[in-house]
């Protein structure tokens, strides 16, 4: 399994960047997890978006879905140019009817997942964890049967994440605030909380993502390492993790 960071900013993309967007690959199957603002532009540096096999959405805030519409147009154009009739499955939760319905377009099909059940997408199985966020949002554990990557999506800290992330090979955390700040209102974690979660869940590696637009990002690593002794990385476009 290979995971590539396409977008990692919180709220809005910095120049030449993108918000939440991650590419999961296994056995030539390509799953895009979230499709935030700028994601389509940056994704094309790594793969042809028309070669995606599925998309999985954590929730319907714009920094996670803004480029879904752009992706839909791309599939419309390429199906027309190539005289094909391919349809892309976009998985989302059904708890916002209008937003879920928007996942369906001429060449995309919205498919509702039940967060209480395990979802199979190609070679991956996905389990869900409800997050602490102002709208319904689901983090996920993506497994290829041997290795597991946990993505918190947007959430403030909760003890429930510890058993959910237990032993993960890679933990990708929402790290939108620095040590000593309070992210409970907007529903985001601090660097210190990300490190504490990684430590308590005994994960093998920690990636700090959904990064803030203020402060020095290197400080996030230092603060996370105060609570976690394993490998800590800062998300950047093109950052890649691959199971061994």
Short mmCIF file of C-alpha atoms in Angstrom, two decimals:
data_model
loop_
_atom_site.label_atom_id
_atom_site.label_comp_id
_atom_site.label_asym_id
_atom_site.label_seq_id
_atom_site.Cartn_x
_atom_site.Cartn_y
_atom_site.Cartn_z
CA UNK A 1 0.00 0.00 0.00
CA UNK A 2 1.22 3.47 -0.87
CA UNK A 3 -0.14 6.77 0.44
CA UNK A 4 0.73 10.08 -1.21
CA UNK A 5 -0.15 13.48 0.22
CA UNK A 6 -1.78 15.65 -2.44
CA UNK A 7 -3.12 18.39 -0.16
CA UNK A 8 -2.53 19.08 3.52
CA UNK A 9 -3.62 22.62 4.35
CA UNK A 10 -6.49 23.39 6.68
CA UNK A 11 -9.32 25.77 5.67
CA UNK A 12 -7.89 26.99 2.36
CA UNK A 13 -4.87 26.22 0.18
CA UNK A 14 -1.72 28.28 0.33
CA UNK A 15 -0.27 29.38 -3.02
CA UNK A 16 0.59 26.34 -5.16
CA UNK A 17 -1.03 24.05 -2.60
CA UNK A 18 -4.22 22.17 -1.77
CA UNK A 19 -6.35 21.30 1.22
CA UNK A 20 -7.09 17.76 2.40
CA UNK A 21 -6.49 15.21 -0.35
CA UNK A 22 -4.68 11.85 -0.11
CA UNK A 23 -4.03 9.17 -2.70
CA UNK A 24 -4.10 5.51 -1.59
CA UNK A 25 -2.76 2.91 -4.04
CA UNK A 26 -2.67 -0.87 -3.95
CA UNK A 27 -2.36 -3.36 -6.83
CA UNK A 28 -3.00 -0.64 -9.46
CA UNK A 29 -6.17 0.45 -7.64
CA UNK A 30 -6.30 4.19 -6.91
CA UNK A 31 -8.47 5.54 -4.10
CA UNK A 32 -8.64 9.28 -3.41
CA UNK A 33 -9.51 10.16 0.18
CA UNK A 34 -11.05 13.64 0.31
CA UNK A 35 -10.83 16.08 -2.57
CA UNK A 36 -10.21 19.53 -1.16
CA UNK A 37 -9.58 22.87 -2.81
CA UNK A 38 -6.67 22.71 -5.26
CA UNK A 39 -6.63 18.92 -5.10
CA UNK A 40 -7.37 18.35 -8.77
CA UNK A 41 -4.59 20.66 -9.93
CA UNK A 42 -2.00 19.03 -7.68
CA UNK A 43 -3.23 15.45 -8.26
CA UNK A 44 -2.34 15.67 -11.94
CA UNK A 45 1.35 15.82 -11.04
CA UNK A 46 1.05 12.22 -9.84
CA UNK A 47 -1.74 10.48 -11.77
CA UNK A 48 -4.33 11.11 -14.44
CA UNK A 49 -7.58 11.81 -12.51
CA UNK A 50 -9.46 9.78 -15.13
CA UNK A 51 -7.55 6.75 -13.83
CA UNK A 52 -9.02 7.02 -10.33
CA UNK A 53 -11.01 3.96 -9.26
CA UNK A 54 -12.92 5.52 -6.35
CA UNK A 55 -13.15 8.54 -4.05
CA UNK A 56 -13.95 8.47 -0.33
CA UNK A 57 -15.17 11.60 1.49
CA UNK A 58 -14.88 12.12 5.25
CA UNK A 59 -17.33 15.05 5.43
CA UNK A 60 -18.75 17.92 3.45
CA UNK A 61 -16.76 20.97 4.53
CA UNK A 62 -15.32 22.74 1.51
CA UNK A 63 -11.69 22.10 2.41
CA UNK A 64 -12.47 18.39 1.92
CA UNK A 65 -14.87 18.45 -1.06
CA UNK A 66 -14.30 21.71 -2.97
CA UNK A 67 -12.76 19.98 -5.99
CA UNK A 68 -15.31 17.19 -6.28
CA UNK A 69 -17.17 19.33 -8.80
CA UNK A 70 -13.95 19.92 -10.71
CA UNK A 71 -13.31 16.18 -10.75
CA UNK A 72 -16.82 15.59 -12.09
CA UNK A 73 -16.17 17.97 -14.98
CA UNK A 74 -12.87 16.22 -15.69
CA UNK A 75 -14.67 12.90 -15.99
CA UNK A 76 -17.32 14.47 -18.20
CA UNK A 77 -14.70 15.93 -20.54
CA UNK A 78 -12.53 12.82 -20.72
CA UNK A 79 -15.46 10.46 -21.30
CA UNK A 80 -16.52 12.72 -24.16
CA UNK A 81 -13.02 12.99 -25.65
CA UNK A 82 -12.32 9.27 -25.36
CA UNK A 83 -15.82 8.17 -26.37
CA UNK A 84 -16.15 6.10 -23.19
CA UNK A 85 -18.83 5.68 -20.55
CA UNK A 86 -16.79 5.21 -17.37
CA UNK A 87 -18.42 6.09 -14.08
CA UNK A 88 -16.55 6.98 -10.90
CA UNK A 89 -17.86 5.91 -7.49
CA UNK A 90 -17.70 8.62 -4.82
CA UNK A 91 -18.41 7.34 -1.31
CA UNK A 92 -19.81 9.69 1.31
CA UNK A 93 -21.95 9.57 4.42
CA UNK A 94 -25.72 10.13 3.91
CA UNK A 95 -26.32 12.51 6.83
CA UNK A 96 -26.40 15.68 4.71
CA UNK A 97 -28.82 14.83 1.93
CA UNK A 98 -28.09 17.76 -0.37
CA UNK A 99 -24.33 17.39 -0.13
CA UNK A 100 -24.49 13.63 -0.58
CA UNK A 101 -26.71 14.00 -3.64
CA UNK A 102 -24.15 16.39 -5.16
CA UNK A 103 -21.68 13.50 -5.38
CA UNK A 104 -23.71 12.12 -8.27
CA UNK A 105 -23.20 13.63 -11.71
CA UNK A 106 -23.34 12.40 -15.28
CA UNK A 107 -20.23 10.24 -14.85
CA UNK A 108 -19.97 9.98 -11.05
CA UNK A 109 -22.16 8.01 -8.68
CA UNK A 110 -22.59 8.90 -5.04
CA UNK A 111 -22.56 5.82 -2.82
CA UNK A 112 -23.56 6.05 0.84
CA UNK A 113 -21.42 4.33 3.42
CA UNK A 114 -22.72 3.20 6.78
CA UNK A 115 -20.10 4.30 9.34
CA UNK A 116 -21.14 1.49 11.68
CA UNK A 117 -20.05 -1.09 9.12
CA UNK A 118 -16.82 -2.02 7.35
CA UNK A 119 -16.67 -0.79 3.77
CA UNK A 120 -14.86 -2.67 1.00
CA UNK A 121 -13.41 -0.56 -1.83
CA UNK A 122 -11.25 -2.51 -4.28
CA UNK A 123 -8.36 -4.07 -2.31
CA UNK A 124 -9.07 -1.90 0.74
CA UNK A 125 -11.30 -2.34 3.76
CA UNK A 126 -12.33 0.80 5.61
CA UNK A 127 -13.57 1.16 9.17
CA UNK A 128 -14.97 4.46 10.42
CA UNK A 129 -14.72 6.53 13.59
CA UNK A 130 -17.06 9.45 14.24
CA UNK A 131 -15.10 12.61 14.93
CA UNK A 132 -15.66 15.63 17.19
CA UNK A 133 -16.45 18.29 14.59
CA UNK A 134 -19.26 20.81 14.02
CA UNK A 135 -20.76 18.65 11.24
CA UNK A 136 -21.01 14.86 10.81
CA UNK A 137 -17.50 13.68 9.97
CA UNK A 138 -15.83 10.29 9.94
CA UNK A 139 -12.20 9.41 10.28
CA UNK A 140 -11.13 6.09 8.89
CA UNK A 141 -8.79 3.13 9.15
CA UNK A 142 -7.79 1.94 5.68
CA UNK A 143 -6.32 -1.56 5.48
CA UNK A 144 -4.98 -3.79 2.71
CA UNK A 145 -5.20 -6.84 4.97
CA UNK A 146 -1.61 -6.56 6.20
CA UNK A 147 -1.09 -2.88 6.94
CA UNK A 148 -3.32 -0.15 8.25
CA UNK A 149 -3.36 3.64 7.86
CA UNK A 150 -5.56 5.69 10.16
CA UNK A 151 -6.73 9.12 9.03
CA UNK A 152 -8.49 11.22 11.66
CA UNK A 153 -10.06 13.66 9.18
CA UNK A 154 -11.18 16.71 11.21
CA UNK A 155 -11.55 16.19 14.94
CA UNK A 156 -10.68 17.47 18.36
CA UNK A 157 -9.04 14.98 20.69
CA UNK A 158 -11.09 12.10 22.07
CA UNK A 159 -10.04 9.02 24.02
CA UNK A 160 -12.09 6.98 21.54
CA UNK A 161 -9.31 7.46 18.99
CA UNK A 162 -6.84 5.42 21.07
CA UNK A 163 -8.36 1.95 20.52
CA UNK A 164 -9.38 2.88 16.97
CA UNK A 165 -5.80 3.79 15.98
CA UNK A 166 -4.18 1.01 18.05
CA UNK A 167 -1.04 -0.32 16.34
CA UNK A 168 -1.56 1.56 13.07
CA UNK A 169 1.38 1.56 10.68
CA UNK A 170 0.72 5.22 9.91
CA UNK A 171 -1.46 7.75 11.72
CA UNK A 172 -2.42 10.89 9.80
CA UNK A 173 -3.74 13.46 12.26
CA UNK A 174 -5.58 16.73 12.05
CA UNK A 175 -2.97 19.09 13.55
CA UNK A 176 -4.49 22.53 13.11
CA UNK A 177 -3.32 24.04 16.39
CA UNK A 178 -0.17 24.38 18.47
CA UNK A 179 0.51 23.18 22.00
CA UNK A 180 -1.55 24.99 24.61
CA UNK A 181 -4.29 26.08 22.22
CA UNK A 182 -7.89 24.86 22.46
CA UNK A 183 -9.29 23.25 19.33
CA UNK A 184 -12.46 21.82 20.83
CA UNK A 185 -14.75 24.56 19.45
CA UNK A 186 -13.75 24.31 15.77
CA UNK A 187 -13.10 20.58 16.15
CA UNK A 188 -9.37 20.22 15.56
CA UNK A 189 -6.39 18.76 17.43
CA UNK A 190 -3.20 20.35 18.68
CA UNK A 191 0.31 19.09 18.02
CA UNK A 192 0.57 17.90 21.61
CA UNK A 193 -2.69 15.97 21.36
CA UNK A 194 -1.56 14.37 18.08
CA UNK A 195 1.61 13.19 19.79
CA UNK A 196 -0.30 11.92 22.81
CA UNK A 197 -2.66 9.95 20.58
CA UNK A 198 0.22 8.41 18.63
CA UNK A 199 1.90 7.43 21.88
CA UNK A 200 -1.16 5.94 23.56
CA UNK A 201 -2.23 4.07 20.43
CA UNK A 202 1.34 2.79 19.93
CA UNK A 203 1.38 3.61 16.23
CA UNK A 204 4.51 3.07 14.16
CA UNK A 205 4.63 6.48 12.49
CA UNK A 206 2.87 9.84 12.80
CA UNK A 207 2.12 12.34 10.03
CA UNK A 208 0.92 15.81 11.05
CA UNK A 209 -1.52 17.22 8.49
CA UNK A 210 -4.42 19.69 8.04
CA UNK A 211 -1.83 22.32 8.94
CA UNK A 212 -2.50 25.86 10.19
CA UNK A 213 -1.89 29.07 8.26
CA UNK A 214 0.08 30.64 11.11
CA UNK A 215 3.14 29.97 13.23
CA UNK A 216 6.21 27.91 12.38
CA UNK A 217 5.24 24.41 11.29
CA UNK A 218 8.51 22.91 12.53
CA UNK A 219 7.28 23.76 16.02
CA UNK A 220 4.42 21.30 15.52
CA UNK A 221 6.94 18.47 15.16
CA UNK A 222 8.84 19.51 18.29
CA UNK A 223 5.65 19.65 20.32
CA UNK A 224 4.35 16.30 19.05
CA UNK A 225 7.70 14.69 19.89
CA UNK A 226 7.31 15.79 23.50
CA UNK A 227 4.58 13.15 23.76
CA UNK A 228 5.62 10.57 21.16
CA UNK A 229 9.04 9.02 20.63
CA UNK A 230 8.38 7.46 17.22
CA UNK A 231 8.90 8.92 13.77
CA UNK A 232 7.04 12.19 13.24
CA UNK A 233 6.75 13.89 9.86
CA UNK A 234 5.14 17.08 8.63
CA UNK A 235 2.78 16.73 5.69
CA UNK A 236 3.87 18.25 2.40
CA UNK A 237 2.76 17.71 -1.16
CA UNK A 238 4.25 14.53 -2.59
CA UNK A 239 5.14 13.08 0.83
CA UNK A 240 4.82 9.33 0.39
CA UNK A 241 4.51 6.38 2.74
CA UNK A 242 4.77 2.82 1.50
CA UNK A 243 4.23 -0.40 3.43
CA UNK A 244 7.18 -2.74 3.61
#
